[in-house]
Short mmCIF file of C-alpha atoms and ligand atoms in Angstrom, two decimals:
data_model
loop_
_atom_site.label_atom_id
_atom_site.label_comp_id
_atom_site.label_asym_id
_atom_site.label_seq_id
_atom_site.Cartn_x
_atom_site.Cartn_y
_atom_site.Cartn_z
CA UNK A 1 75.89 -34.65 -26.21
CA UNK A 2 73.97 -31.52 -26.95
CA UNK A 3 73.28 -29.45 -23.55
CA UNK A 4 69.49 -29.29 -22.87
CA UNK A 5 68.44 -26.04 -22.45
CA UNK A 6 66.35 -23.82 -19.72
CA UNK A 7 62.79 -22.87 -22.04
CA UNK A 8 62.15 -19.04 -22.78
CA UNK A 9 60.90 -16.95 -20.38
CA UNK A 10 61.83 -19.54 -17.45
CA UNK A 11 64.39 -18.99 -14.93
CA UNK A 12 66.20 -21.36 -12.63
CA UNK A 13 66.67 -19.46 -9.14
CA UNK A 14 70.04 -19.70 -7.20
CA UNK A 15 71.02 -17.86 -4.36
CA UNK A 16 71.76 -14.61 -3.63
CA UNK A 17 68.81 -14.00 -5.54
CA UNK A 18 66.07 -17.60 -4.03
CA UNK A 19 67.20 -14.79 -0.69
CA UNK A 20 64.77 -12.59 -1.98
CA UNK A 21 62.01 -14.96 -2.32
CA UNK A 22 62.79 -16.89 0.78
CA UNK A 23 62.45 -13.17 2.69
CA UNK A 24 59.32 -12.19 0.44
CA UNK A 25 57.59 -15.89 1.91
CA UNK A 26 58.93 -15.61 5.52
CA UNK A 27 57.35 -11.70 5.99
CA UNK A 28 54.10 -12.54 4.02
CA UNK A 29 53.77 -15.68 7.15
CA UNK A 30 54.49 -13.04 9.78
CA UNK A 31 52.41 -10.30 8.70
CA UNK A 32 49.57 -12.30 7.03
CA UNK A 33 49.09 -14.36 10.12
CA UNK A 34 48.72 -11.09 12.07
CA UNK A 35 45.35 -10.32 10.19
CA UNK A 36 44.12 -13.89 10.76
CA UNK A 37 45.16 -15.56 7.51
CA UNK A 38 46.39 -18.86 6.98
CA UNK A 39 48.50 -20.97 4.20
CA UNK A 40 47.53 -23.23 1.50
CA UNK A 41 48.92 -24.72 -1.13
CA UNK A 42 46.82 -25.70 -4.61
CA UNK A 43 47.84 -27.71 -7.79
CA UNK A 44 49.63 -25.91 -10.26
CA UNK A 45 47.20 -27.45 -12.33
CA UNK A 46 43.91 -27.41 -13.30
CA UNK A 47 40.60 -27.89 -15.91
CA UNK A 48 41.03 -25.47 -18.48
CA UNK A 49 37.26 -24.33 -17.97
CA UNK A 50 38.23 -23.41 -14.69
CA UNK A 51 40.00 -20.29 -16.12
CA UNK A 52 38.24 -19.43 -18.94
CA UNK A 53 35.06 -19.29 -16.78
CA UNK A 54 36.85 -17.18 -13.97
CA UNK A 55 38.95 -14.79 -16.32
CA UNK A 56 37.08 -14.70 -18.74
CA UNK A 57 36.69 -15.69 -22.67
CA UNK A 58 37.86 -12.19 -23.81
CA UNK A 59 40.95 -11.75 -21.56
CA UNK A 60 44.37 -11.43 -23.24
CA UNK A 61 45.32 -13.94 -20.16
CA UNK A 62 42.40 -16.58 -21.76
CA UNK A 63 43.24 -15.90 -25.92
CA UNK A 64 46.97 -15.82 -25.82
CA UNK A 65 48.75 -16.51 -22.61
CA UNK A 66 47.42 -20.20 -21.27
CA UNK A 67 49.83 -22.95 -21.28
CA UNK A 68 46.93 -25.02 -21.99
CA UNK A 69 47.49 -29.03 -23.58
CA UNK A 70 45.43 -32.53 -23.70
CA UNK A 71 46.38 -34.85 -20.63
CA UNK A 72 46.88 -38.51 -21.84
CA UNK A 73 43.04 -38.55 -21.88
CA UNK A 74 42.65 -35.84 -23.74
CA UNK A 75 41.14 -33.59 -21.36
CA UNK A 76 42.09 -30.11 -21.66
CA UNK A 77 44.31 -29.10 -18.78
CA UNK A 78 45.80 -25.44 -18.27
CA UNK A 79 48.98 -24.50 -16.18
CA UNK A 80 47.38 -22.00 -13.60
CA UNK A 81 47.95 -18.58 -15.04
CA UNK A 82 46.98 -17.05 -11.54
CA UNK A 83 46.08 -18.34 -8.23
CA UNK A 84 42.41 -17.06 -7.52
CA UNK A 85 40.43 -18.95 -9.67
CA UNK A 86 42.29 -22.01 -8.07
CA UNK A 87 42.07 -21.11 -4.78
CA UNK A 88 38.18 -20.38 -4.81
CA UNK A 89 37.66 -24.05 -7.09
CA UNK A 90 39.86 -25.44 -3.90
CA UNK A 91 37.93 -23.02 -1.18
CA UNK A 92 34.16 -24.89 -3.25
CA UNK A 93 35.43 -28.42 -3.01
CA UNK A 94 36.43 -28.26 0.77
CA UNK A 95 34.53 -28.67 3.92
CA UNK A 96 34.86 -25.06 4.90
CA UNK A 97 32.72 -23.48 2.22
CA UNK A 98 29.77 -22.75 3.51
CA UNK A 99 27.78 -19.24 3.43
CA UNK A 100 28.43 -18.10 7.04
CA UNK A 101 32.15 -19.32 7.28
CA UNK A 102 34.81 -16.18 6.54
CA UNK A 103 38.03 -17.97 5.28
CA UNK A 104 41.46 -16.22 5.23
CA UNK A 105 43.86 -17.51 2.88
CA UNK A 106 47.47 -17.38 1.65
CA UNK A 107 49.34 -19.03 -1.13
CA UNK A 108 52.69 -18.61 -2.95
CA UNK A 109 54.13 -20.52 -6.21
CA UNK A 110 54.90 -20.33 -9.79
CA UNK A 111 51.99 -18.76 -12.47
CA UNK A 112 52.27 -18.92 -16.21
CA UNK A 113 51.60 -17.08 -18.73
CA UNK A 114 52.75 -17.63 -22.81
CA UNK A 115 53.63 -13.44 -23.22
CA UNK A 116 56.73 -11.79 -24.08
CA UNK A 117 59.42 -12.15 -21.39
CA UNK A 118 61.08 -8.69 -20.56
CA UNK A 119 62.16 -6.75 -17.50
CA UNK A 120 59.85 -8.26 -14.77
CA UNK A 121 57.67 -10.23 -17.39
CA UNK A 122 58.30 -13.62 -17.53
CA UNK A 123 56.33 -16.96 -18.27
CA UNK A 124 56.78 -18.54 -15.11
CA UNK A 125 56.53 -16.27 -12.59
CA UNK A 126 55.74 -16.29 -8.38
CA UNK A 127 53.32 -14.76 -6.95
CA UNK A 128 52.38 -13.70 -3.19
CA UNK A 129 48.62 -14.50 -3.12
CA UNK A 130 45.52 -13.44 -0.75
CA UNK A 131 42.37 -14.24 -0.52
CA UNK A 132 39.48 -13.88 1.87
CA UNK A 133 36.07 -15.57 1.25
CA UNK A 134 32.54 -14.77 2.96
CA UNK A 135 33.07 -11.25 3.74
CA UNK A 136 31.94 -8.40 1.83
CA UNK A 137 31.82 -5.60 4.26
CA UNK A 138 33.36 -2.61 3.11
CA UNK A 139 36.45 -2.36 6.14
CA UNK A 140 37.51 -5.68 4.78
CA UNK A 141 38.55 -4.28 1.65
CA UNK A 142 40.19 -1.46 3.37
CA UNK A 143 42.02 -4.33 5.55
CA UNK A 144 43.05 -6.09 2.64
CA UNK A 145 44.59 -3.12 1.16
CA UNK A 146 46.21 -1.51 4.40
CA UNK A 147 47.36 -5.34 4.92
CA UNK A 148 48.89 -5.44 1.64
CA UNK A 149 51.03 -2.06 2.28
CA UNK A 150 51.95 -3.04 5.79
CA UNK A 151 53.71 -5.93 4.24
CA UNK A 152 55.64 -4.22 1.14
CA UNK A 153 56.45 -1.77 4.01
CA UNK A 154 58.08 -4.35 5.96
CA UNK A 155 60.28 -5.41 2.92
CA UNK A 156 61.42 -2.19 2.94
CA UNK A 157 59.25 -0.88 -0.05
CA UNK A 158 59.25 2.77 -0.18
CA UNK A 159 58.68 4.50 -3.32
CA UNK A 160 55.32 2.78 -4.12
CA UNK A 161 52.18 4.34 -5.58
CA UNK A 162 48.41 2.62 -4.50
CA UNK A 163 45.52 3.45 -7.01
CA UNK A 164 42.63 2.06 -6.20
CA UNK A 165 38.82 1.92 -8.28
CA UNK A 166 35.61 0.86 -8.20
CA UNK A 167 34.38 -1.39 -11.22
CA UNK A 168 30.44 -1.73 -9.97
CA UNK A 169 28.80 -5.03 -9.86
CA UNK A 170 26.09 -6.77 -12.03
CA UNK A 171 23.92 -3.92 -11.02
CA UNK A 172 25.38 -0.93 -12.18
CA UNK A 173 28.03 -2.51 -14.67
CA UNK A 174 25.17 -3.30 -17.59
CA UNK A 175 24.26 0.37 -17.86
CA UNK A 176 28.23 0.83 -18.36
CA UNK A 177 28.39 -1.57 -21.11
CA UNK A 178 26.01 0.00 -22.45
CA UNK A 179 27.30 3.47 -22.37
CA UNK A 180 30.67 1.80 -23.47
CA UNK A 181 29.36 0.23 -26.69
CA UNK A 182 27.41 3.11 -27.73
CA UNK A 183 30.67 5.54 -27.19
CA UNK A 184 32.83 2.66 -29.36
CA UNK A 185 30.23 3.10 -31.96
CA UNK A 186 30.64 7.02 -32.06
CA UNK A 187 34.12 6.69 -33.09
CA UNK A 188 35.87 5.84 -36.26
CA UNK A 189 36.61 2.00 -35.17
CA UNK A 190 39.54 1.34 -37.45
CA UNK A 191 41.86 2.70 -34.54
CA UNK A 192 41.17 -0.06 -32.57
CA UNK A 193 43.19 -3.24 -33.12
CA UNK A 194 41.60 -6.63 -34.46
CA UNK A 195 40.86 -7.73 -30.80
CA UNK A 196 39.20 -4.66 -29.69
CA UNK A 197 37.40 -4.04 -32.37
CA UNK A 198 35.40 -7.83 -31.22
CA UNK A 199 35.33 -6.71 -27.43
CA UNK A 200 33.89 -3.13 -28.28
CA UNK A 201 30.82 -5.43 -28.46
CA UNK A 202 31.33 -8.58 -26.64
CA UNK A 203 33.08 -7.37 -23.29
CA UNK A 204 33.50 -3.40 -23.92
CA UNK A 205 35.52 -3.59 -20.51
CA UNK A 206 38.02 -5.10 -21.63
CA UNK A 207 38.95 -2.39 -24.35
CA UNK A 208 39.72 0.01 -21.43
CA UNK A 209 42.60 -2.19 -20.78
CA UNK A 210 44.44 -2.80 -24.10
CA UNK A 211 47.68 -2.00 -23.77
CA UNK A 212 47.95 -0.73 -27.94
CA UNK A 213 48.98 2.42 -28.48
CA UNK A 214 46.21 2.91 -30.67
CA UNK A 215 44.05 1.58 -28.55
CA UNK A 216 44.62 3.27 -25.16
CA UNK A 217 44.72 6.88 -27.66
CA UNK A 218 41.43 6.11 -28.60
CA UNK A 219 39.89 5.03 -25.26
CA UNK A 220 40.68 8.75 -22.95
CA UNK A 221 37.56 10.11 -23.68
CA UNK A 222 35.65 6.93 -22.91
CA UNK A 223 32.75 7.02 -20.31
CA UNK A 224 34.17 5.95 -16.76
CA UNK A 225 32.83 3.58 -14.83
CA UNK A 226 32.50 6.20 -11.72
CA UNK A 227 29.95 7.91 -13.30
CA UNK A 228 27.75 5.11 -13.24
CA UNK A 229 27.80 2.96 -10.21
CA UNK A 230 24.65 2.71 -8.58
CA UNK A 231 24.20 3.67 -4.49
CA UNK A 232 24.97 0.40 -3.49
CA UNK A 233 28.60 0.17 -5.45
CA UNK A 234 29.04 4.24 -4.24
CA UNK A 235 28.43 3.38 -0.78
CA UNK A 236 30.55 0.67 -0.59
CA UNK A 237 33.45 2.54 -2.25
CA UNK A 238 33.42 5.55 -0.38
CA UNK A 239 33.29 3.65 3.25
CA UNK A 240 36.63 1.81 1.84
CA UNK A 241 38.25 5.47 0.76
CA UNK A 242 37.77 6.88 3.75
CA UNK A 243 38.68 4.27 6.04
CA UNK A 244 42.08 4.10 3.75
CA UNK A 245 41.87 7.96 3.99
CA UNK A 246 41.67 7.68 8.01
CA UNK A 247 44.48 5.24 8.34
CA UNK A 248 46.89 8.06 6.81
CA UNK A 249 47.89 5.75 3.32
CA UNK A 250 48.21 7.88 0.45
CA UNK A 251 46.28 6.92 -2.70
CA UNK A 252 44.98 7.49 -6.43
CA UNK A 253 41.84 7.45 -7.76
CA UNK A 254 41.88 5.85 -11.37
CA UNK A 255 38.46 5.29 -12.78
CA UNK A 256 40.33 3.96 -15.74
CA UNK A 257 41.69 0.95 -13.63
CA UNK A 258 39.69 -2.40 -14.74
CA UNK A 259 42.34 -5.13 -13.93
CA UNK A 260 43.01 -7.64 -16.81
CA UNK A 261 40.45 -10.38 -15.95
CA UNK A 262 36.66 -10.29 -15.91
CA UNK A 263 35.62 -11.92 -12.28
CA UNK A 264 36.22 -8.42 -10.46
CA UNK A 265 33.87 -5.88 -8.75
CA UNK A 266 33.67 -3.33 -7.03
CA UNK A 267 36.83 -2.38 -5.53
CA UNK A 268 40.18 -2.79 -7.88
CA UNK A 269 43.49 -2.03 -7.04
CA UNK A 270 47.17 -2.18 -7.86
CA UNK A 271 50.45 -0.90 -6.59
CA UNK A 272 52.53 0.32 -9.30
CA UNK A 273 56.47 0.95 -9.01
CA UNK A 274 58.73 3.68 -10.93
CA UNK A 275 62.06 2.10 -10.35
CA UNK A 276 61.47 -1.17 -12.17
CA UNK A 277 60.76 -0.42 -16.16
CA UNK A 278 57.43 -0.75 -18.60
CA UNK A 279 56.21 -3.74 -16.36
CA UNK A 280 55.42 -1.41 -13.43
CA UNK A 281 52.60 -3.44 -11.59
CA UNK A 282 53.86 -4.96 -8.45
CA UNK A 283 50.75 -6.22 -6.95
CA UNK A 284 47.34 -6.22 -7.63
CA UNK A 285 43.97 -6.99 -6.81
CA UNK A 286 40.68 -6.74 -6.02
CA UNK A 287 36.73 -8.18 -4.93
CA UNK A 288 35.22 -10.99 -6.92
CA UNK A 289 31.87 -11.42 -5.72
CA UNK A 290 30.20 -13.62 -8.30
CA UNK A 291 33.31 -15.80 -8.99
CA UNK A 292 32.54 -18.22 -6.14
CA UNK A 293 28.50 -18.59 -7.75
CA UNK A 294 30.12 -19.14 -11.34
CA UNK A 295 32.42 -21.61 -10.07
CA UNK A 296 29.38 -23.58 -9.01
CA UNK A 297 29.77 -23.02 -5.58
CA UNK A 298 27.77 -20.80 -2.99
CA UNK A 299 27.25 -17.39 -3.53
CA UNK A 300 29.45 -15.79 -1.27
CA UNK A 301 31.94 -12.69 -2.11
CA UNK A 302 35.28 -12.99 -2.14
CA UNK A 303 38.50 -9.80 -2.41
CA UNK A 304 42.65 -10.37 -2.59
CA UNK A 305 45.45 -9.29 -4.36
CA UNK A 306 48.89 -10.93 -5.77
CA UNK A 307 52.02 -9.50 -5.66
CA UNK A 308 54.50 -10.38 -8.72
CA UNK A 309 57.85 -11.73 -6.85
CA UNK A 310 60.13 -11.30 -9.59
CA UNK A 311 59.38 -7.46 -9.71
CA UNK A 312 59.13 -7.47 -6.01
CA UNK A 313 62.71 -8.56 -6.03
CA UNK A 314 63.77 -5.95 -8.67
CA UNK A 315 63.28 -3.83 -6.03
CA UNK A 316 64.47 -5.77 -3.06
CA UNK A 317 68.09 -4.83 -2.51
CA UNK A 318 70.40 -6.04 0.11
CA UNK A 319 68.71 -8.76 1.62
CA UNK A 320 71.01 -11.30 2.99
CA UNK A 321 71.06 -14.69 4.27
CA UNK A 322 72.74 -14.88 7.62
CA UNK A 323 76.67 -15.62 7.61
CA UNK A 324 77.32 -18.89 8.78
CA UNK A 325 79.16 -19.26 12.20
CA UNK A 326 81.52 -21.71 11.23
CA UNK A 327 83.54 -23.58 8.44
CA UNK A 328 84.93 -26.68 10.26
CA UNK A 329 88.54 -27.82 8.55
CA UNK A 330 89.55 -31.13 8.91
CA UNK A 331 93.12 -31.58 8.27
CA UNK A 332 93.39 -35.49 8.56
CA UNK A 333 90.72 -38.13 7.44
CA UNK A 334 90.72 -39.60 11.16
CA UNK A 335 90.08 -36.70 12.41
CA UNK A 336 86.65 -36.49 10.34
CA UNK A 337 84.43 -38.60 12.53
CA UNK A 338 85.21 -36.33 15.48
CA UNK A 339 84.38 -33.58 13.25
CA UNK A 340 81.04 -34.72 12.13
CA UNK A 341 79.99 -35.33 15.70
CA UNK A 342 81.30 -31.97 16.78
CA UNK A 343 79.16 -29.86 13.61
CA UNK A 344 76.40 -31.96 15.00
CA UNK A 345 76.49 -30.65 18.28
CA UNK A 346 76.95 -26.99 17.14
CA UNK A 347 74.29 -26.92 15.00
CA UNK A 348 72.23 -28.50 18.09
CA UNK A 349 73.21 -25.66 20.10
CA UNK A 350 71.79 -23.06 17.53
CA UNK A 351 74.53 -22.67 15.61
CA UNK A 352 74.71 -22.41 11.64
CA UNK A 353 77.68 -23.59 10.29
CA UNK A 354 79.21 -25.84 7.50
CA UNK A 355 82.16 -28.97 7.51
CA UNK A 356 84.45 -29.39 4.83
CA UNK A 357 84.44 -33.11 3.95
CA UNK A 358 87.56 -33.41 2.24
CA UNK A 359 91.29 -32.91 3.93
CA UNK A 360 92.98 -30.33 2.44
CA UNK A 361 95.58 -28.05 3.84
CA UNK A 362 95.34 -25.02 6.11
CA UNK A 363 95.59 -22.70 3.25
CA UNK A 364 92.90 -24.07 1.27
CA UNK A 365 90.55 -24.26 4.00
CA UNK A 366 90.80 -20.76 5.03
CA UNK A 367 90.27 -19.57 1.35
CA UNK A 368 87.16 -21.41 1.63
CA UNK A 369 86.13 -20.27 5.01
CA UNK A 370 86.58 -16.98 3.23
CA UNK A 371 84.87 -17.93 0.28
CA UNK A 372 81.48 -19.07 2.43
CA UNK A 373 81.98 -15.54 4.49
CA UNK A 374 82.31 -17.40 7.69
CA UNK A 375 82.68 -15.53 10.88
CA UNK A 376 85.08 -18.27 12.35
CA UNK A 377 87.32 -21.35 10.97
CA UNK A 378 87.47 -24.13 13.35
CA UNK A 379 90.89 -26.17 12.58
CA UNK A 380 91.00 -30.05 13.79
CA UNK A 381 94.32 -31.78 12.72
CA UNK A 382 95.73 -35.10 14.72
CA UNK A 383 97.42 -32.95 17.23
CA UNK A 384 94.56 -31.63 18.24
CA UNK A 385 92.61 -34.44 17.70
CA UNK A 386 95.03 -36.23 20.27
CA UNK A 387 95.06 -33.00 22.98
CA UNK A 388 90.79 -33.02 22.71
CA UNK A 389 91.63 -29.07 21.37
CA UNK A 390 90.56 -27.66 18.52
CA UNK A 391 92.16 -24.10 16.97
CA UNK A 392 89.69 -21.61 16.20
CA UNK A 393 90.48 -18.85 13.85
CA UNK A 394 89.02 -15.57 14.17
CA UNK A 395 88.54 -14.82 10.70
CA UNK A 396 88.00 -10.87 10.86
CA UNK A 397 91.24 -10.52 13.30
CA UNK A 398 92.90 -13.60 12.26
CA UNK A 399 93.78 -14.41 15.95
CA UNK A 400 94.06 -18.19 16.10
CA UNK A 401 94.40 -20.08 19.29
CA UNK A 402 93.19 -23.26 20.80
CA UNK A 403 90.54 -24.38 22.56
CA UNK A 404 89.47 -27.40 24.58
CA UNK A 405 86.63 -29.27 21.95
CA UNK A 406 84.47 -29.13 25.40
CA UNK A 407 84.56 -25.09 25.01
CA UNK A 408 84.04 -24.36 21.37
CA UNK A 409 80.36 -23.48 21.90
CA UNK A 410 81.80 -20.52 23.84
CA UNK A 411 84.54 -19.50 22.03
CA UNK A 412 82.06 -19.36 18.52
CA UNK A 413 79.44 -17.25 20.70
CA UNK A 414 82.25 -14.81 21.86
CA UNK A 415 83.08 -14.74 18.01
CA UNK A 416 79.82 -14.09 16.94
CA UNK A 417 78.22 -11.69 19.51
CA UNK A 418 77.92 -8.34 18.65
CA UNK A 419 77.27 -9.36 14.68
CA UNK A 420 74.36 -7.60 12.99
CA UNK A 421 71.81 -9.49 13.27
CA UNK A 422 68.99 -8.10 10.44
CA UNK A 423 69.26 -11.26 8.62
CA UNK A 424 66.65 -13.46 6.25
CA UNK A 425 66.68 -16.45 8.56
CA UNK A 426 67.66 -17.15 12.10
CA UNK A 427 66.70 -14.08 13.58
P1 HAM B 501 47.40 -9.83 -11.91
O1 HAM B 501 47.35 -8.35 -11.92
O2 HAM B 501 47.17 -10.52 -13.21
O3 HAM B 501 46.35 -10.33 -10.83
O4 HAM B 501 48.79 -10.31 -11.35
C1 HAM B 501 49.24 -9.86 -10.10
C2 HAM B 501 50.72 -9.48 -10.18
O5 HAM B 501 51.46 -10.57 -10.72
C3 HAM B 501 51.01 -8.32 -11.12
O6 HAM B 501 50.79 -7.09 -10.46
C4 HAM B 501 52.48 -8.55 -11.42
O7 HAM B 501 53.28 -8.02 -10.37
C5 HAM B 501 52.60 -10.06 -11.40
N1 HAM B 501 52.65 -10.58 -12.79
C6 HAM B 501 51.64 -10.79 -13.63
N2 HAM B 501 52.08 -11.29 -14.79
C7 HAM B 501 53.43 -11.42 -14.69
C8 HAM B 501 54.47 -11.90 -15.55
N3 HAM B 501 54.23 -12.38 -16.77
N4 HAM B 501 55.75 -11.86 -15.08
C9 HAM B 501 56.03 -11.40 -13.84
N5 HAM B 501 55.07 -10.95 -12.99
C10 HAM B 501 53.80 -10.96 -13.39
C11 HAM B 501 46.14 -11.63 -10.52
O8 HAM B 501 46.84 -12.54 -10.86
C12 HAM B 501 44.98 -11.82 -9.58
N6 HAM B 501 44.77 -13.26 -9.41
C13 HAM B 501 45.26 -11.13 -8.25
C14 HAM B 501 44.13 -11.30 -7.29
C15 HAM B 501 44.12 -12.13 -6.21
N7 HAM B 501 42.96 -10.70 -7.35
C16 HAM B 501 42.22 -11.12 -6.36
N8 HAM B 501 42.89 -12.01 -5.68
#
């Protein structure tokens, strides 16, 4: 039989490296919840027009990267390529969504997108993702940013950099079209590649963030979007820098940041990385004030980011799941049902610990207590099965002695105290 295998630009995730993920997901609960957030979960898939209405025709995202197909129906579905659009269809459709409500949410899972796997660029890939609908006050942004640092903090992240923008809103943006287009048609157009040489016209933004050599050569001297936001968009903005300014975190300005789909406004940001390659973006975001009107629903604003997990965990060294406090040996198959019943009451008690269901001999047991990284072996034969002992091997000394099966809780919590305790789970 021919072996059936894994498609391009997927990846199968085993431990050590689900640990990063599983530690990613457990900090995002503790630190999201802190700022009043909660968790959601959405399909994975949805209406096609759902994303090309939210990101936008002329997106790279919308032309090349959809995993988009006919259902048996033949209704055009698209695997989700992000999570906003979805969550903001999902926020419309449920009870919740009204103008006055502010909703806090938080979502991880896979995304897809048909580009060129690399370093950090895959075609399914997780994200970390936050929204927060009904608020457009200035300090929220600021929270959403300072919320999103607090938490790569707290993985540890050090040598980040935040640049932040403001992109206008349907305002101020028209009169930067404008000035876009007319700049486009100053220069000599054949440096732009097939695809910008349509969006000089049809969405001039979205020249500003072709990644072509050509291209990004040809756009430095472009107008920036800074110079014309009107007072509204300028007021906004500067309340968010200083607030970010006041709170002591250390940013960029970039007028030349417009994010790689159309809904945003206003404030943009991303958080880039220097350790991890050419696909440098670890998170991103920003507001999306019209998306929630476009989707059909009510007009309210909306801001959030995503974080990209695989390059999250490019970076995330040294996270470990926590040893386990016992491998329990059996050395005789009537001894096993005593066994059983004895992991079961350990693992009652709090501790984390494994049996080994097949009867082997001393040797091989301890080579795979060793294997598993276990603090202590626990060793049940018929003699001891017949005294009601048990042996219980320090594995780290190697002292061995026996124990009444009454006192093995105390014996493993002699072993294991004073262990570090800075582990993923079970702290
Ligand atoms: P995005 O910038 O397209 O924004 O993606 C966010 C993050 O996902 C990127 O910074 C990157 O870390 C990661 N990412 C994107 N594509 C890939 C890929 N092919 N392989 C690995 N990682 C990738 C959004 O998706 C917006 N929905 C974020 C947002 C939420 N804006 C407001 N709310």
């Amino acid at each position: 039989m021919t072996k059936i295998n894994r498609i391009k630009g997927f990846s199968d995730l085993f431990p050590p490296e689900i640990t990063a993920y599983v530690f990613m997901e457990e900090t995002a609960r503790e630190i999201f919840s802190r700022y009043g957030y909660q968790e959601i979960r959405i399909p994975i898939l949805e209406q096609t027009e759902l994303f090309t209405r939210s990101i936008g025709q002329e997106t790279d995202v919308v032309q090349k990267e959809m995993y988009t197909f006919p259902d048996r129906k033949g209704r055009s579905l698209t695997l989700r390529p992000e999570a906003t659009a979805g969550v903001v269809r999902a926020y419309i459709e449920s009870p919740s969504s009204s103008l006055d409500a502010v909703n806090k949410m938080f979502t991880f899972g896979p995304m897809f997108r048909y580009e060129r796997p690399q370093k950090g660029r895959m075609r399914q890939f997780h994200q970390v993702n936050v929204e927060i609908l009904g608020e457009d006050s200035p300090w929220s942004d600021a929270e959403v940013i300072i919320m999103l640092w607090t938490y790569l903090q707290r993985l540890g992240l050090k040598k980040l950099d935040l640049e932040i923008n403001s992109l206008g809103c349907s305002q101020c943006r028209p009169a930067f079209h404008l000035a876009l287009k007319n700049f486009f048609k100053t220069l000599d157009q054949k440096g732009l590649c097939s695809d910008c040489l349509r969006r000089a016209d049809a969405n001039p933004l979205r020249v500003l963030d072709c990644k072509v050599p050509g291209c990004r050569e040809m756009i430095r001297h472009a107008p920036k979007i800074n110079q014309h936001l009107c007072s509204h968009c300028e007021d906004h903005f500067e309340k968010v820098i200083n607030v970010l300014s006041a709170s002591g975190l250390k940013y960029q300005l970039n007028p030349n940041l417009v994010r790689g789909l159309d809904y945003y406004q206003r404030t943009t940001f991303e958080v880039i990385s220097h350790d991890i390659g050419s696909q440098n973006s670890v998170a991103g975001g920003g507001r999306y004030d019209g998306l929630s009107k476009a989707l059909g629903g009510p007009d309210v604003p909306g801001i959030g980011f995503a974080c990209g997990m695989e390059r999250l965990a490019l970076l995330l060294n040294g996270i470990n799941e926590r040893p386990k406090d016992f491998y329990l040996a059996v050395l005789h198959e009537e001894a096993m049902d005593k066994a059983l019943l004895l992991a079961q009451r350990l693992r009652e008690k709090g501790f984390f610990g494994v049996m080994g269901f097949r009867v082997k001999s001393v040797k091989a047991h301890l080579r795979q207590a060793n294997k598993l990284g276990v603090k202590t072996c626990l060793l049940l034969g018929p003699d001891e099965l017949g005294r009601g002992e048990i042996q219980v091997k320090d594995m780290a000394t190697g002292v061995q002695r026996a124990v009444s099966q009454e006192e093995v809780e105390q014996a493993l919590g002699l072993n294991i105290k004073g262990k570090n305790n800075n582990y993923l789970s079970g702290r």
